[in-house]
mmCIF file of C-alpha atoms in Angstrom:
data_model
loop_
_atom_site.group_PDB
_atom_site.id
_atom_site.type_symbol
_atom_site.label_atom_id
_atom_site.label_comp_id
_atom_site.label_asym_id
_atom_site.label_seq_id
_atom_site.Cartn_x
_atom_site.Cartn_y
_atom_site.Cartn_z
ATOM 1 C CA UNK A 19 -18.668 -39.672 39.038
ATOM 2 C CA UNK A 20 -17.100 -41.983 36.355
ATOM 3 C CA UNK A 21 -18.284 -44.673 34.765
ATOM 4 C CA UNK A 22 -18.308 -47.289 31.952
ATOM 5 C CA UNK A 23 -18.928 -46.440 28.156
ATOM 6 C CA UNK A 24 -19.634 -48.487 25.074
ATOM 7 C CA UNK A 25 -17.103 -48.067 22.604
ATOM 8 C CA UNK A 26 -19.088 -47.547 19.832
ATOM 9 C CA UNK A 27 -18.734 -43.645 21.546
ATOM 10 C CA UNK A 28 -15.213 -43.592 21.342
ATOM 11 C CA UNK A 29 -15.373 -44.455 18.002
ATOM 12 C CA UNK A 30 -18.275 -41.682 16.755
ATOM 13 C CA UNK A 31 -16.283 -39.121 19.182
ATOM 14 C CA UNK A 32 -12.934 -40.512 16.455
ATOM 15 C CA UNK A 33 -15.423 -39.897 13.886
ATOM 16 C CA UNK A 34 -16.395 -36.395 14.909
ATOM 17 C CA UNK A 35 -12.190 -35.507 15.614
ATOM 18 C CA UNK A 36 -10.956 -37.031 12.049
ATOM 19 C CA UNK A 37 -8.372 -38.412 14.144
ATOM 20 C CA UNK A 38 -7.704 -41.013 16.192
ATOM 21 C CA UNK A 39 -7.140 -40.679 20.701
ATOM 22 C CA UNK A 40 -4.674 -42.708 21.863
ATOM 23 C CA UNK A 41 -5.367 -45.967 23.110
ATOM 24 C CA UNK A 42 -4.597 -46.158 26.663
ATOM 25 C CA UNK A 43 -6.756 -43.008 26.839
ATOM 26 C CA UNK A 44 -9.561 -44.859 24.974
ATOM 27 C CA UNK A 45 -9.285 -48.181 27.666
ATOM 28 C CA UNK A 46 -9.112 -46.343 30.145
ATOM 29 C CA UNK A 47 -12.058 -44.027 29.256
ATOM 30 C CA UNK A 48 -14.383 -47.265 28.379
ATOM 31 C CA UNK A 49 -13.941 -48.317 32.223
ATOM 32 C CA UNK A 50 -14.524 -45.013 33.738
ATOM 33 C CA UNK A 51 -16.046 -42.245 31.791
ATOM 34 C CA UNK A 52 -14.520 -39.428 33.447
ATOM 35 C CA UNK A 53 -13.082 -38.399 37.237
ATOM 36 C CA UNK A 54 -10.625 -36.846 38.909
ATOM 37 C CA UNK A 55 -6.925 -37.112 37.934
ATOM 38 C CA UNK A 56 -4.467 -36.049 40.548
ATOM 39 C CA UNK A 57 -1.177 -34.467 39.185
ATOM 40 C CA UNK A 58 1.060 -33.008 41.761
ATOM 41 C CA UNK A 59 -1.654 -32.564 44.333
ATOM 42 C CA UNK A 60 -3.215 -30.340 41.764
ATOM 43 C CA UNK A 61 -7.062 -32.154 41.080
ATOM 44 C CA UNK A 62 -8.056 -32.361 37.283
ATOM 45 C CA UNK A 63 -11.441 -33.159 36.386
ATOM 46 C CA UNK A 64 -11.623 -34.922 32.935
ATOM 47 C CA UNK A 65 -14.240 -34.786 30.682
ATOM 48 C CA UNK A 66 -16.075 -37.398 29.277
ATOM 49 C CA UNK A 67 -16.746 -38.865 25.818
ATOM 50 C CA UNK A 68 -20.163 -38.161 24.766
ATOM 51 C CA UNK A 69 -22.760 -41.066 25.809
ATOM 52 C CA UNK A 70 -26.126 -40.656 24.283
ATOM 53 C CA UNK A 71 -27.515 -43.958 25.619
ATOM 54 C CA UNK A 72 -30.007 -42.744 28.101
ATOM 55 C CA UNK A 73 -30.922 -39.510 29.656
ATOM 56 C CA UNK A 74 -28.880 -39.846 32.511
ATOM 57 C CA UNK A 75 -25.707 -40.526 30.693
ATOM 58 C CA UNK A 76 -26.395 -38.110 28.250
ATOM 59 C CA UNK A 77 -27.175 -35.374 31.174
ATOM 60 C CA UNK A 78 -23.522 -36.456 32.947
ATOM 61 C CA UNK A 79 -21.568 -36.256 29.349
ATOM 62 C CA UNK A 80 -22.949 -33.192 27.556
ATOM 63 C CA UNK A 81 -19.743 -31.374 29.149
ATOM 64 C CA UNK A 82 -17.517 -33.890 26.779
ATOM 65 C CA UNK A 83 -14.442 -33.468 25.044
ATOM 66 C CA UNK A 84 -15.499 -31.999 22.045
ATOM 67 C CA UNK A 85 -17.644 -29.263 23.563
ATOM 68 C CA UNK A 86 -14.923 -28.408 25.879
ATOM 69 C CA UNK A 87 -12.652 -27.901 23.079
ATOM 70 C CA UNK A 88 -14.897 -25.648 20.976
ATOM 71 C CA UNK A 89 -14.831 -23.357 24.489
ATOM 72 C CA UNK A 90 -11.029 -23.661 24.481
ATOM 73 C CA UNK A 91 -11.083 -22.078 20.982
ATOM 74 C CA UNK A 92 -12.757 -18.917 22.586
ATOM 75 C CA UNK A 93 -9.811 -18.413 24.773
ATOM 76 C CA UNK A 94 -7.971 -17.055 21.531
ATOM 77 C CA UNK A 95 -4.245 -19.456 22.489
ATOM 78 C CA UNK A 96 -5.732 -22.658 21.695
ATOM 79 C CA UNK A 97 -4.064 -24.111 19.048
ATOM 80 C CA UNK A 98 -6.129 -26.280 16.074
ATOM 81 C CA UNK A 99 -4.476 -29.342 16.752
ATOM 82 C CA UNK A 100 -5.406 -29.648 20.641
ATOM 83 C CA UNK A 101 -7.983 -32.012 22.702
ATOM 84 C CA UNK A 102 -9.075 -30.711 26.106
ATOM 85 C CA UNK A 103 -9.220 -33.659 28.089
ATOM 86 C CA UNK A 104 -9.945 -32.460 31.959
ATOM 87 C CA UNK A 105 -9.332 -28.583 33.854
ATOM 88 C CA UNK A 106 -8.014 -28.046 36.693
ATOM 89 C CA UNK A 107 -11.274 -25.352 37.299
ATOM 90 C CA UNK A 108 -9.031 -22.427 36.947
ATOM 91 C CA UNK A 109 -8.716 -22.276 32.869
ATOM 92 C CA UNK A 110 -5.802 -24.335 32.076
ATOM 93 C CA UNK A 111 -6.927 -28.047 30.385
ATOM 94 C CA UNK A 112 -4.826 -31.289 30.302
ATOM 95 C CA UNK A 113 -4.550 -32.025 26.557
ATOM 96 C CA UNK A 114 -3.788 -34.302 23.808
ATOM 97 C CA UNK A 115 -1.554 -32.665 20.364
ATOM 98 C CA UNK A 116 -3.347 -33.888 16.846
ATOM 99 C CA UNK A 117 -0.407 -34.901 14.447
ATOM 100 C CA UNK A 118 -2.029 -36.032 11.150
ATOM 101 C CA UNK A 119 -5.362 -38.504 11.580
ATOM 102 C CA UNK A 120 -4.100 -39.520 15.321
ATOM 103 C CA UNK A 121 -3.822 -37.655 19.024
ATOM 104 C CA UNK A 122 -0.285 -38.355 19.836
ATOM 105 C CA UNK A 123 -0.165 -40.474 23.503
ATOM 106 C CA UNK A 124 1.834 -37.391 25.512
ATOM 107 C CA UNK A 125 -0.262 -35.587 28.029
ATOM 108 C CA UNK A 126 0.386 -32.120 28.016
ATOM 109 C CA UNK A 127 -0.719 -28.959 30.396
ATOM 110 C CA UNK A 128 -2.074 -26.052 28.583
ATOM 111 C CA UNK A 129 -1.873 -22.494 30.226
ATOM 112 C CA UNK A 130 -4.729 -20.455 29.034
ATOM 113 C CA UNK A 131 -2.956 -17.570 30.289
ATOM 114 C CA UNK A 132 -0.027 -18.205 27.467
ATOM 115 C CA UNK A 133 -0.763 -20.664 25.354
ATOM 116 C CA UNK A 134 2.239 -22.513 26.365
ATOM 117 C CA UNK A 135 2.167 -26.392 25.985
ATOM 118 C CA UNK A 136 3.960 -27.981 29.054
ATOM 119 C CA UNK A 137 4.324 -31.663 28.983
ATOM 120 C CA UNK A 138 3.609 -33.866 32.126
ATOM 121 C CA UNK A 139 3.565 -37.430 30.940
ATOM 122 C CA UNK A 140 4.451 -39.832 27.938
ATOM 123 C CA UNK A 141 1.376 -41.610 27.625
ATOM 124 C CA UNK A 142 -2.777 -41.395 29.770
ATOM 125 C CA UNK A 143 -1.394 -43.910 31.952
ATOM 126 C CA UNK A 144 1.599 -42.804 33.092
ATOM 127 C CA UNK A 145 -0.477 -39.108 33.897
ATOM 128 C CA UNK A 146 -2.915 -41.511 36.098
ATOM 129 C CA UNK A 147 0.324 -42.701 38.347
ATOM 130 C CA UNK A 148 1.453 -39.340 38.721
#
């Protein structure tokens, strides 16, 4: 279940990357923490940004984006320079591309089967109106 986040987590999550996430993703993530994203009737559950503010929030987040990309990793494919932002509960992760100190705003699939980036949208909120 999403919900809201005080920014001041974006920006330590920013802090932790060394980079920063795109901006419609980090809107969009201060309204709803998390959910479902529907792309091409296939459901993707995002993660969140960690929220340490109370037990509860910390309990719903500790599955956030930087966790889930330090499990990526494992998979042996996943590049350096990539953000897991939600699964589709079968391996492959919707993800952001690092270029320099900033997550560039194109949504991409990743296959954990290849490796292989596939793009899907230009920006967060075009992949929310898919």
């Amino acid at each position: 279940m999403p919900f809201n986040l005080d920014e001041k987590y974006v920006l330590e999550a920013e802090e932790q990357l060394e980079a920063k996430l795109p901006s419609e993703y980090k809107k969009a993530m201060v309204s709803n923490n998390g959910g479902d994203i529907d792309i091409n009737d296939e459901i993707w559950e995002q993660y969140p940004i960690f929220d340490k503010s109370d037990r509860k929030r910390l309990s719903r987040t500790c599955n956030h984006i930087i966790t889930e990309t330090d499990s990526c990793k494992d998979f042996g494919n996943f590049g350096e320079n990539l953000l897991a932002i939600a699964s589709n509960g079968c391996g492959d992760q919707l993800v952001f591309v690092k270029e320099g100190k900033k997550y560039l705003p194109a949504v991409h699939i990743w296959s954990h089967e290849t490796g292989k980036l596939t793009q899907v949208s230009n920006s967060f909120n075009a992949v929310m109106c898919i």
